[in-house]
Amino acid sequence: MTVLWFTGLSGAGKTTLAKAVRARLPSYSFILDGDDLREGLNQDLGFAEAHRLENVRRVAEVAKLMVKAGVLPIVALISPSRQGRALARGIIGQGFTEIFIHAPLAVCEERDPKGLYAKARRGEIRYFTGIDAPYEPPLAPELMIDTVCNSVEACADKVLGFYGLPSLRSRA
Ligand SMILES: Nc1ncnc2c1ncn2[C@@H]1O[C@H](COP(=O)(O)OP(=O)(O)OP(=O)(O)O)[C@@H](O)[C@H]1O
Ligand SMILES: [Mg+2]
């Protein structure tokens, strides 16, 4: 069973695409979103490197449990470091599918859907990925999705098409 692991900058479109993909899949899929997890399970973690790694590790372990339960997890997590994603790949194993949700930093900053880039530029938040914390793009992701040149619908189609997963929309 597969784990769809969306990695990318804040504002690249991970949550938006996870929802679009989820909406086209049968009910056995579930979104593990970084924001939701940080509100509960990972609320004790900050954004320094060690905490980000622990964040990734916990999410990978939860995804692994979901797979055991027959659920298809869609993980939407910045997961900025190659080390962290390698850790997740090691935990999940065969089904781990790294999907690079890509938009250049300038575009993400322009979108700034949560106003976080503006806060980071004003120095109101620290360790913000892309501003004062690094994002290491995947070197060999299973799939890369360009969210600048493609609409949300087209991006979701690409993810589903890659797996040969049936799109509810195209069946209609
Ligand atoms: N093709 C596209 N795919 C996804 N999002 C897009 C696309 N085109 C424009 N957008 C816009 O980009 C923004 C992406 O925000 P979103 O919250 O999904 O990012 P995120 O990667 O989940 O960020 P974060 O890591 O902060 O949670 C939204 O405002 C969305 O409408
Ligand atoms: Mg998000």
Short mmCIF file of N, CA and C in Angstrom, two decimals, residues 30-102:
data_model
loop_
_atom_site.label_atom_id
_atom_site.label_comp_id
_atom_site.label_asym_id
_atom_site.label_seq_id
_atom_site.Cartn_x
_atom_site.Cartn_y
_atom_site.Cartn_z
N PHE A 30 -6.69 9.26 3.76
CA PHE A 30 -6.79 10.20 4.88
C PHE A 30 -5.62 11.17 4.80
N ILE A 31 -5.89 12.46 5.04
CA ILE A 31 -4.83 13.46 4.96
C ILE A 31 -4.16 13.65 6.32
N LEU A 32 -2.86 13.46 6.35
CA LEU A 32 -2.07 13.80 7.54
C LEU A 32 -1.38 15.12 7.24
N ASP A 33 -1.95 16.21 7.75
CA ASP A 33 -1.44 17.54 7.42
C ASP A 33 -0.59 18.08 8.56
N GLY A 34 0.55 18.64 8.20
CA GLY A 34 1.49 19.16 9.20
C GLY A 34 0.83 20.10 10.19
N ASP A 35 -0.03 20.98 9.69
CA ASP A 35 -0.67 21.95 10.59
C ASP A 35 -1.55 21.24 11.62
N ASP A 36 -2.34 20.28 11.18
CA ASP A 36 -3.21 19.55 12.12
C ASP A 36 -2.38 18.81 13.16
N LEU A 37 -1.31 18.18 12.70
CA LEU A 37 -0.50 17.38 13.62
C LEU A 37 0.22 18.25 14.64
N ARG A 38 0.61 19.44 14.21
CA ARG A 38 1.29 20.33 15.16
C ARG A 38 0.32 20.89 16.20
N GLU A 39 -0.96 20.84 15.91
CA GLU A 39 -1.95 21.30 16.90
C GLU A 39 -2.14 20.28 18.02
N GLY A 40 -1.83 19.02 17.74
CA GLY A 40 -2.08 17.98 18.73
C GLY A 40 -0.87 17.12 19.01
N LEU A 41 -0.77 16.04 18.27
CA LEU A 41 0.31 15.06 18.49
C LEU A 41 1.68 15.70 18.64
N ASN A 42 1.96 16.71 17.82
CA ASN A 42 3.32 17.29 17.79
C ASN A 42 3.38 18.68 18.41
N GLN A 43 2.43 18.99 19.30
CA GLN A 43 2.39 20.35 19.84
C GLN A 43 3.58 20.66 20.76
N ASP A 44 4.28 19.64 21.17
CA ASP A 44 5.46 19.87 22.01
C ASP A 44 6.71 20.19 21.19
N LEU A 45 6.58 20.18 19.87
CA LEU A 45 7.76 20.37 19.03
C LEU A 45 7.84 21.78 18.45
N GLY A 46 9.07 22.27 18.31
CA GLY A 46 9.30 23.56 17.68
C GLY A 46 9.84 23.39 16.27
N PHE A 47 10.64 24.35 15.82
CA PHE A 47 11.09 24.32 14.42
C PHE A 47 12.61 24.23 14.27
N ALA A 48 13.30 24.01 15.36
CA ALA A 48 14.73 23.77 15.25
C ALA A 48 14.93 22.40 14.58
N GLU A 49 16.12 22.17 14.07
CA GLU A 49 16.34 21.00 13.21
C GLU A 49 15.94 19.67 13.86
N ALA A 50 16.35 19.50 15.12
CA ALA A 50 16.06 18.22 15.80
C ALA A 50 14.56 18.02 15.95
N HIS A 51 13.84 19.10 16.22
CA HIS A 51 12.39 18.99 16.38
C HIS A 51 11.71 18.72 15.05
N ARG A 52 12.22 19.30 14.00
CA ARG A 52 11.63 19.02 12.68
C ARG A 52 11.81 17.55 12.30
N LEU A 53 12.97 17.03 12.65
CA LEU A 53 13.23 15.61 12.37
C LEU A 53 12.25 14.73 13.16
N GLU A 54 12.06 15.08 14.42
CA GLU A 54 11.14 14.32 15.26
C GLU A 54 9.71 14.44 14.72
N ASN A 55 9.36 15.62 14.25
CA ASN A 55 8.05 15.85 13.63
C ASN A 55 7.85 14.87 12.46
N VAL A 56 8.85 14.81 11.60
CA VAL A 56 8.78 13.92 10.44
C VAL A 56 8.70 12.45 10.89
N ARG A 57 9.51 12.10 11.87
CA ARG A 57 9.53 10.71 12.34
C ARG A 57 8.15 10.28 12.84
N ARG A 58 7.53 11.14 13.65
CA ARG A 58 6.22 10.79 14.20
C ARG A 58 5.17 10.65 13.09
N VAL A 59 5.21 11.58 12.15
CA VAL A 59 4.23 11.52 11.06
C VAL A 59 4.42 10.24 10.25
N ALA A 60 5.68 9.88 10.02
CA ALA A 60 5.96 8.65 9.27
C ALA A 60 5.44 7.43 10.03
N GLU A 61 5.61 7.43 11.34
CA GLU A 61 5.12 6.29 12.14
C GLU A 61 3.59 6.22 12.10
N VAL A 62 2.93 7.36 12.16
CA VAL A 62 1.47 7.37 12.08
C VAL A 62 1.01 6.86 10.71
N ALA A 63 1.70 7.33 9.67
CA ALA A 63 1.34 6.89 8.31
C ALA A 63 1.51 5.37 8.18
N LYS A 64 2.57 4.87 8.80
CA LYS A 64 2.82 3.42 8.74
C LYS A 64 1.68 2.64 9.42
N LEU A 65 1.22 3.16 10.54
CA LEU A 65 0.10 2.50 11.23
C LEU A 65 -1.16 2.54 10.36
N MET A 66 -1.36 3.67 9.70
CA MET A 66 -2.54 3.80 8.85
C MET A 66 -2.52 2.77 7.72
N VAL A 67 -1.33 2.58 7.14
CA VAL A 67 -1.20 1.60 6.07
C VAL A 67 -1.61 0.21 6.60
N LYS A 68 -1.16 -0.09 7.82
CA LYS A 68 -1.52 -1.38 8.42
C LYS A 68 -3.02 -1.53 8.55
N ALA A 69 -3.69 -0.39 8.77
CA ALA A 69 -5.15 -0.41 8.94
C ALA A 69 -5.88 -0.37 7.60
N GLY A 70 -5.12 -0.38 6.51
CA GLY A 70 -5.75 -0.40 5.18
C GLY A 70 -6.12 0.98 4.66
N VAL A 71 -5.52 2.02 5.27
CA VAL A 71 -5.81 3.39 4.84
C VAL A 71 -4.69 3.87 3.92
N LEU A 72 -5.04 4.73 2.97
CA LEU A 72 -4.02 5.35 2.11
C LEU A 72 -3.74 6.75 2.65
N PRO A 73 -2.58 6.95 3.31
CA PRO A 73 -2.29 8.27 3.87
C PRO A 73 -1.76 9.23 2.81
N ILE A 74 -2.26 10.45 2.87
CA ILE A 74 -1.71 11.52 2.04
C ILE A 74 -1.07 12.49 3.02
N VAL A 75 0.26 12.52 3.04
CA VAL A 75 0.98 13.34 4.00
C VAL A 75 1.30 14.69 3.36
N ALA A 76 0.90 15.77 4.01
CA ALA A 76 1.22 17.13 3.53
C ALA A 76 2.09 17.79 4.58
N LEU A 77 3.39 17.75 4.36
CA LEU A 77 4.34 18.17 5.39
C LEU A 77 5.55 18.81 4.70
N ILE A 78 5.94 19.99 5.14
CA ILE A 78 7.08 20.64 4.49
C ILE A 78 8.27 19.67 4.42
N SER A 79 8.50 18.97 5.52
CA SER A 79 9.62 18.00 5.62
C SER A 79 10.84 18.48 4.82
N PRO A 80 11.48 19.53 5.35
CA PRO A 80 12.48 20.28 4.55
C PRO A 80 13.81 19.58 4.29
N SER A 81 14.15 18.60 5.14
CA SER A 81 15.51 18.06 4.98
C SER A 81 15.50 16.70 4.29
N ARG A 82 16.56 16.47 3.53
CA ARG A 82 16.72 15.16 2.87
C ARG A 82 16.87 14.08 3.92
N GLN A 83 17.54 14.42 5.01
CA GLN A 83 17.72 13.46 6.09
C GLN A 83 16.35 13.04 6.66
N GLY A 84 15.47 13.99 6.88
CA GLY A 84 14.15 13.70 7.42
C GLY A 84 13.34 12.82 6.48
N ARG A 85 13.39 13.14 5.20
CA ARG A 85 12.60 12.35 4.23
C ARG A 85 13.20 10.95 4.07
N ALA A 86 14.52 10.87 4.20
CA ALA A 86 15.14 9.54 4.14
C ALA A 86 14.71 8.72 5.35
N LEU A 87 14.60 9.38 6.49
CA LEU A 87 14.14 8.72 7.71
C LEU A 87 12.71 8.19 7.49
N ALA A 88 11.87 9.04 6.93
CA ALA A 88 10.48 8.64 6.67
C ALA A 88 10.44 7.46 5.69
N ARG A 89 11.26 7.53 4.67
CA ARG A 89 11.32 6.43 3.69
C ARG A 89 11.73 5.13 4.37
N GLY A 90 12.70 5.24 5.29
CA GLY A 90 13.15 4.06 6.02
C GLY A 90 12.06 3.47 6.90
N ILE A 91 11.30 4.33 7.54
CA ILE A 91 10.23 3.87 8.43
C ILE A 91 9.10 3.21 7.63
N ILE A 92 8.72 3.86 6.54
CA ILE A 92 7.55 3.40 5.77
C ILE A 92 7.91 2.26 4.82
N GLY A 93 9.13 2.34 4.25
CA GLY A 93 9.55 1.26 3.36
C GLY A 93 9.00 1.40 1.96
N GLN A 94 8.77 0.26 1.35
CA GLN A 94 8.42 0.13 -0.06
C GLN A 94 7.41 1.16 -0.60
N GLY A 95 6.34 1.38 0.15
CA GLY A 95 5.26 2.20 -0.40
C GLY A 95 5.49 3.70 -0.33
N PHE A 96 6.60 4.12 0.27
CA PHE A 96 6.86 5.56 0.41
C PHE A 96 7.02 6.21 -0.95
N THR A 97 6.23 7.23 -1.21
CA THR A 97 6.27 7.89 -2.51
C THR A 97 6.46 9.38 -2.30
N GLU A 98 7.64 9.84 -2.63
CA GLU A 98 7.99 11.24 -2.40
C GLU A 98 7.50 12.08 -3.58
N ILE A 99 6.62 13.02 -3.28
CA ILE A 99 6.07 13.87 -4.33
C ILE A 99 6.46 15.31 -4.01
N PHE A 100 7.28 15.87 -4.87
CA PHE A 100 7.80 17.22 -4.66
C PHE A 100 6.78 18.21 -5.20
N ILE A 101 6.13 18.93 -4.30
CA ILE A 101 5.16 19.95 -4.70
C ILE A 101 5.95 21.24 -4.85
N HIS A 102 6.13 21.63 -6.11
CA HIS A 102 7.11 22.69 -6.37
C HIS A 102 6.50 23.99 -6.89
#
